């Protein structure tokens, strides 16, 4: 069925609908992802809640779908936009095809789009909202719908409804789930940690009451400055002295808790090839990233910038002075993307008091 | 930079106290090139070397270059401060080092040859003696990667999996190992040329046979047996690492052909298509792990075998240098690997090197593609049809093409068109019955892609084909998409837009639908279905980029914005193949440069990823497209050029002149009619006749009786060439009616539509001229005389400048005829004429209205910028106006005070079952140059450079055909005088002894044994004439070739070798820099 994406500025892209049936127009923020593999991880990354993801690589779906590659229970993107989806995947471990997976999970998708033109448009104009409707719907109607769309409380949509614990022999780590990717938890468990995942609105006192050896502020969707509760919580947790590690949104919350600010980037970083330099050592890493906001205005007497982006110089990591707390804007858990910075989990766990359980 | 809000981190450039500083102590650096083009080592090293030289000079370094290959851009005087076109041997490189005293040496830019020479220089103590430091990847790292034992040990140490293997010395050991891990096994003899003698043993019989052969062929009687991974996925990563341990992966690539088919012979796609993110990252991480363990500083290629049915993988090999794959990866992504590797070598960190695409960010980034890239190799089996076409672990392709599209199908079909094999789509190469087709698919020869399509057309299922071939079902499915679409077209359902997205050419649609190409094109243009052009920008449009590098895609936005400046399009030459080599890329690149110098916008269309012409910094715009009428016209429609240059891209480009002209395109320079009159035999004869210029008598025969009549009329011997070739026997010399009859019956189909062309064969001296014409005058930088008489293809002959045996009258006649022909044909630009000189008589053999193989060589040795002069002529600037003095219409500078020769280089070792005898069909793949103060000195260097540096004392085995025996005497005497011991087959030995030349007699069997045992250093063997195959000679020649023993089949070559060895003394002639002899005449 012919369908189209119309952006809030009126630019339209027509293609073929696939995945879930498109009944009424779907709205969301349109972002592009430059990874050439890892579409399933992208689909299931809760940080994409509220966003329609455009894959810049044209051939998507080649190796199918499998449970092991899901980064959460279900896809979170609002819609999926590709050039040339593959209907007959090939991989020994594939459990099904992309189109069926999207359909089963209610995700609308568009194919046959000039995703490069769309990406260039987003790069030039900055991230825009968009609406997908059937081809016969008026462009203006879709543009208006896009413009009217507001994301709502995205973290609430994706955080775990209840706390749960994954047992392990090592230190007890609490993960504040703002939309955590599975591989964060898997990485901790692989290091022997006992991991308790708590909802985003859990208070600092409750967390501290469980006597954590360390705390992780997870990744997640949306504007960090709207998360006033978690910010307060993060500040209290920092004051407690328990070692902390922030990832992506968690990094932004850490900065906010320290009195810094975040600001919306023009079109964000979404991909698996973002170059980051570790300032202290001069080492450089290729990282996975997925964020629309960047940390600014950190007080150097409170926190030190540890990493920066080699392309645009944005803050990629910070360390709180006088505390064992640090955070990174990129995703050391990868999935998708390179595992070049996976050692950060090891570093974090290594500094946790062993006895504390 | 990208419009971000201010942030507190410092700018990416600033505040790095941890990066390596650029080496302040270095002023002068030596670069080693890769020498002649041979199978496995082609134009990619010209691209890499050129980039590296530019990159090093950007850092303010003085570059000293040594490379024996004159056909390269990198050996241009402008590319390095000192250019030595000298043999790539330890002695000659040592002499250059002694003279130039470079402080550093980059070993990893000149392919395997350059790497081996660097290691040899170190081993010989030369580097220590002169205090030359290896820059970039260090010797221990090179050894760890290159030495199979050390490599295996290193991998075991870091727990990277390598296939089980064992070094064996006896059949029994081989059997025991096979018993232990089972068959199939890969057999690799140690230290043989290009892995020859190896293979895959599937059965115990195979194993016995291949191991026996391998043990015999290995000079140290050693063979490596390895578990076969045939059928696994072959995946490559191109990795960069700097001295600060920063690593990136530029690109990964997946071979469509499974492990077991050499990557150089495989169809390759980038990025990988069937790997999920886990696979992708696991192999990427392994590649980093490996390059770190080895200690690479620069570029590196890592090859993996990945199990199609599990997570298991094995490391196949590592190339710690730039390579064919790195050139492909550079073109596939836009990331200039060689350039960055050179910067790393002189101490820069990846994070300090500027990203040449964005101009603002750094080289520490990983490209991401938003298109699909396809590489297909180009094999020489059209020339060598007796060769074993089967593909295996040893590479056979001479070149490759690359295509880019937004769909896999589109990229595949474009690549097929780019091969210039007359294929406009996936048409079956021959109508095989079902059972043979099934075999052909499994057998994996150069036509497998087409056979796969045909098998799908005939209803073979994807699982069955995947099972039989090891080709992943994903690729088969894509091929099936094409086949299914073909079926729709044939059924009259034509969704043109969709078909174009799937890469169908107008020509293919025209033939499938029966409407014809022209009708499809008309319909397409009428309905506005035109390609748009997308940019290759390394970053999938994430950042603003200005790379002028485009490919076509149907649907979507066009990014190649119109530019008001007038432009000229240069047509490139496509894949490297026998007869159309790197020389034509040289012409294309210089044409581009000349246009830019003339203030025009230069646009190039080409599809060869190995070349300098497809470096996006060469032209103002690069279109990576097939060189077919349709694909070229699409670019023309967009760019609206003031003209198109068809004379620099070899025959591929010349062939487009007429169709483009008919479509109303302005072909610059020689008119297409003029080109046609030069190329059409009948028309050309008329021109010659009107000018009273002689050519060998000849005619065209429509039948055997007619052929016999013509042959009798023109007189035997005759040179015959069919216009339709069967079984690869193309041009040949027939000495008598029996020969002729046998030839026609076995080799040619002779009909009125496919006449047999017959010429009287004149065994005179062959002379060649490259000239620039402005329509009124000609500039002849020099005349080239061949060492081998006519009858050995000009491309396979040693060519000498200046001529050493032509009288002044003959030279004047040649110059005069060149002028007359140029005027009569209206040549504007380059022309190449081959003459045969018989006594004082001059006959014209052929005229090529285009650039030629010898243009780079002549440009280098004379200093005349031939291509630039030709381009200026096509832009209507007369030679006089360019400053060339042309009295009587001819500018022919005086002979220089030195002698230079161009010598052919062959790739025999890679092509089994091919006869190494020279004849009128070209067989060489590359060339080297020798320059000296005297003729023998130039020859000596040339022979050294092409691997014929026979060390004296040595033994030559001589086996001469009856009719050549008297002529052979002086040649053998010269060899004796040069200090060679002569052994000969009985007849030859007898005739030698009768003439007083000492020669030991060997029977045919003894001769063979002598060759095999390594006691022969040179084989001189002339062909028994006639159609009866001289099977003894053939076997002897092949045996010698497999063992790396030089084989000469022309007495002329042997005589030249005798001269070179005999008169040059023991000392290697001193090296000579281009800057000191090629003084530009005028610019
Ligand atoms: N163990 C093996 N089993 C089957 N094929 C192999 C094996 N090892 C290598 N090959 C094949 O042989 C080719 C050449 O081997 P490689 O070691 O890469 O040598 P080269 O130096 O010629 O590139 C590879 O591209 C691969 O397809
Ligand atoms: N009539 C002839 N007499 C002697 N040699 C010839 C004659 N015609 C061709 N040749 C030899 O054959 C070679 C190839 O012929 P040519 O016409 O130049 O074909 P190509 O187009 O392949 O260059 C020449 O270089 C020359 O050595
Ligand atoms: Mg290899
Ligand atoms: Mg010729």
PDB file of N, CA, C and O in Angstrom, chain A residues 217-243:
ATOM      1  N   UNK A 217      22.969   4.681  36.198  1.00  0.00           N
ATOM      2  CA  UNK A 217      21.881   5.466  35.615  1.00  0.00           C
ATOM      3  C   UNK A 217      21.840   5.087  34.143  1.00  0.00           C
ATOM      4  O   UNK A 217      22.805   5.310  33.416  1.00  0.00           O
ATOM      5  N   UNK A 218      20.747   4.529  33.720  1.00  0.00           N
ATOM      6  CA  UNK A 218      20.724   3.925  32.381  1.00  0.00           C
ATOM      7  C   UNK A 218      20.448   4.953  31.298  1.00  0.00           C
ATOM      8  O   UNK A 218      20.143   6.108  31.563  1.00  0.00           O
ATOM      9  N   UNK A 219      20.523   4.462  30.093  1.00  0.00           N
ATOM     10  CA  UNK A 219      20.091   5.234  28.926  1.00  0.00           C
ATOM     11  C   UNK A 219      18.576   5.336  28.926  1.00  0.00           C
ATOM     12  O   UNK A 219      17.891   4.644  29.701  1.00  0.00           O
ATOM     13  N   UNK A 220      18.061   6.148  28.035  1.00  0.00           N
ATOM     14  CA  UNK A 220      16.618   6.273  27.923  1.00  0.00           C
ATOM     15  C   UNK A 220      16.263   7.361  26.944  1.00  0.00           C
ATOM     16  O   UNK A 220      17.137   8.063  26.438  1.00  0.00           O
ATOM     17  N   UNK A 221      14.971   7.498  26.667  1.00  0.00           N
ATOM     18  CA  UNK A 221      14.538   8.430  25.634  1.00  0.00           C
ATOM     19  C   UNK A 221      14.301   9.849  26.166  1.00  0.00           C
ATOM     20  O   UNK A 221      14.131  10.051  27.368  1.00  0.00           O
ATOM     21  N   UNK A 222      14.270  10.791  25.237  1.00  0.00           N
ATOM     22  CA  UNK A 222      13.708  12.108  25.514  1.00  0.00           C
ATOM     23  C   UNK A 222      14.655  13.121  26.108  1.00  0.00           C
ATOM     24  O   UNK A 222      15.865  12.929  26.191  1.00  0.00           O
ATOM     25  N   UNK A 223      14.020  14.220  26.544  1.00  0.00           N
ATOM     26  CA  UNK A 223      14.734  15.403  27.037  1.00  0.00           C
ATOM     27  C   UNK A 223      15.074  15.226  28.514  1.00  0.00           C
ATOM     28  O   UNK A 223      14.175  15.143  29.348  1.00  0.00           O
ATOM     29  N   UNK A 224      16.321  15.211  28.879  1.00  0.00           N
ATOM     30  CA  UNK A 224      16.693  14.966  30.283  1.00  0.00           C
ATOM     31  C   UNK A 224      16.228  16.072  31.210  1.00  0.00           C
ATOM     32  O   UNK A 224      15.967  15.823  32.390  1.00  0.00           O
ATOM     33  N   UNK A 225      16.113  17.274  30.670  1.00  0.00           N
ATOM     34  CA  UNK A 225      15.757  18.381  31.575  1.00  0.00           C
ATOM     35  C   UNK A 225      14.318  18.261  32.079  1.00  0.00           C
ATOM     36  O   UNK A 225      13.941  18.890  33.061  1.00  0.00           O
ATOM     37  N   UNK A 226      13.529  17.450  31.399  1.00  0.00           N
ATOM     38  CA  UNK A 226      12.153  17.256  31.864  1.00  0.00           C
ATOM     39  C   UNK A 226      12.100  16.289  33.046  1.00  0.00           C
ATOM     40  O   UNK A 226      11.092  16.191  33.738  1.00  0.00           O
ATOM     41  N   UNK A 227      13.180  15.554  33.280  1.00  0.00           N
ATOM     42  CA  UNK A 227      13.159  14.486  34.292  1.00  0.00           C
ATOM     43  C   UNK A 227      13.594  15.047  35.643  1.00  0.00           C
ATOM     44  O   UNK A 227      14.681  14.756  36.141  1.00  0.00           O
ATOM     45  N   UNK A 228      12.734  15.859  36.221  1.00  0.00           N
ATOM     46  CA  UNK A 228      13.144  16.540  37.449  1.00  0.00           C
ATOM     47  C   UNK A 228      13.284  15.557  38.610  1.00  0.00           C
ATOM     48  O   UNK A 228      14.211  15.657  39.413  1.00  0.00           O
ATOM     49  N   UNK A 229      12.374  14.587  38.695  1.00  0.00           N
ATOM     50  CA  UNK A 229      12.445  13.598  39.779  1.00  0.00           C
ATOM     51  C   UNK A 229      13.762  12.830  39.743  1.00  0.00           C
ATOM     52  O   UNK A 229      14.538  12.829  40.702  1.00  0.00           O
ATOM     53  N   UNK A 230      14.060  12.186  38.647  1.00  0.00           N
ATOM     54  CA  UNK A 230      15.313  11.441  38.540  1.00  0.00           C
ATOM     55  C   UNK A 230      16.545  12.326  38.784  1.00  0.00           C
ATOM     56  O   UNK A 230      17.547  11.874  39.321  1.00  0.00           O
ATOM     57  N   UNK A 231      16.440  13.601  38.393  1.00  0.00           N
ATOM     58  CA  UNK A 231      17.605  14.460  38.598  1.00  0.00           C
ATOM     59  C   UNK A 231      17.868  14.635  40.107  1.00  0.00           C
ATOM     60  O   UNK A 231      18.992  14.518  40.585  1.00  0.00           O
ATOM     61  N   UNK A 232      16.792  14.890  40.837  1.00  0.00           N
ATOM     62  CA  UNK A 232      16.931  15.040  42.283  1.00  0.00           C
ATOM     63  C   UNK A 232      17.474  13.749  42.900  1.00  0.00           C
ATOM     64  O   UNK A 232      18.372  13.758  43.752  1.00  0.00           O
ATOM     65  N   UNK A 233      16.887  12.661  42.416  1.00  0.00           N
ATOM     66  CA  UNK A 233      17.322  11.347  42.908  1.00  0.00           C
ATOM     67  C   UNK A 233      18.814  11.158  42.669  1.00  0.00           C
ATOM     68  O   UNK A 233      19.567  10.748  43.546  1.00  0.00           O
ATOM     69  N   UNK A 234      19.238  11.516  41.439  1.00  0.00           N
ATOM     70  CA  UNK A 234      20.644  11.337  41.077  1.00  0.00           C
ATOM     71  C   UNK A 234      21.530  12.172  41.997  1.00  0.00           C
ATOM     72  O   UNK A 234      22.601  11.727  42.413  1.00  0.00           O
ATOM     73  N   UNK A 235      21.091  13.388  42.297  1.00  0.00           N
ATOM     74  CA  UNK A 235      21.911  14.237  43.156  1.00  0.00           C
ATOM     75  C   UNK A 235      22.087  13.577  44.529  1.00  0.00           C
ATOM     76  O   UNK A 235      23.177  13.508  45.077  1.00  0.00           O
ATOM     77  N   UNK A 236      20.977  13.050  45.070  1.00  0.00           N
ATOM     78  CA  UNK A 236      21.051  12.407  46.389  1.00  0.00           C
ATOM     79  C   UNK A 236      21.965  11.186  46.342  1.00  0.00           C
ATOM     80  O   UNK A 236      22.747  10.934  47.266  1.00  0.00           O
ATOM     81  N   UNK A 237      21.828  10.441  45.281  1.00  0.00           N
ATOM     82  CA  UNK A 237      22.661   9.251  45.162  1.00  0.00           C
ATOM     83  C   UNK A 237      24.142   9.638  45.107  1.00  0.00           C
ATOM     84  O   UNK A 237      24.992   8.988  45.706  1.00  0.00           O
ATOM     85  N   UNK A 238      24.433  10.707  44.374  1.00  0.00           N
ATOM     86  CA  UNK A 238      25.814  11.173  44.288  1.00  0.00           C
ATOM     87  C   UNK A 238      26.340  11.528  45.671  1.00  0.00           C
ATOM     88  O   UNK A 238      27.464  11.187  46.040  1.00  0.00           O
ATOM     89  N   UNK A 239      25.483  12.218  46.407  1.00  0.00           N
ATOM     90  CA  UNK A 239      25.902  12.640  47.745  1.00  0.00           C
ATOM     91  C   UNK A 239      26.169  11.451  48.656  1.00  0.00           C
ATOM     92  O   UNK A 239      26.989  11.524  49.565  1.00  0.00           O
ATOM     93  N   UNK A 240      25.478  10.353  48.387  1.00  0.00           N
ATOM     94  CA  UNK A 240      25.644   9.178  49.242  1.00  0.00           C
ATOM     95  C   UNK A 240      27.038   8.568  49.134  1.00  0.00           C
ATOM     96  O   UNK A 240      27.453   7.823  49.999  1.00  0.00           O
ATOM     97  N   UNK A 241      27.737   8.890  48.042  1.00  0.00           N
ATOM     98  CA  UNK A 241      29.084   8.335  47.884  1.00  0.00           C
ATOM     99  C   UNK A 241      29.127   6.959  47.282  1.00  0.00           C
ATOM    100  O   UNK A 241      30.200   6.405  47.062  1.00  0.00           O
ATOM    101  N   UNK A 242      27.972   6.368  47.002  1.00  0.00           N
ATOM    102  CA  UNK A 242      27.983   5.055  46.348  1.00  0.00           C
ATOM    103  C   UNK A 242      28.511   5.234  44.920  1.00  0.00           C
ATOM    104  O   UNK A 242      28.100   6.172  44.239  1.00  0.00           O
ATOM    105  N   UNK A 243      29.423   4.379  44.476  1.00  0.00           N
ATOM    106  CA  UNK A 243      29.961   4.513  43.121  1.00  0.00           C
ATOM    107  C   UNK A 243      28.841   4.500  42.082  1.00  0.00           C
ATOM    108  O   UNK A 243      27.908   3.694  42.184  1.00  0.00           O
TER     109      UNK A 243
END
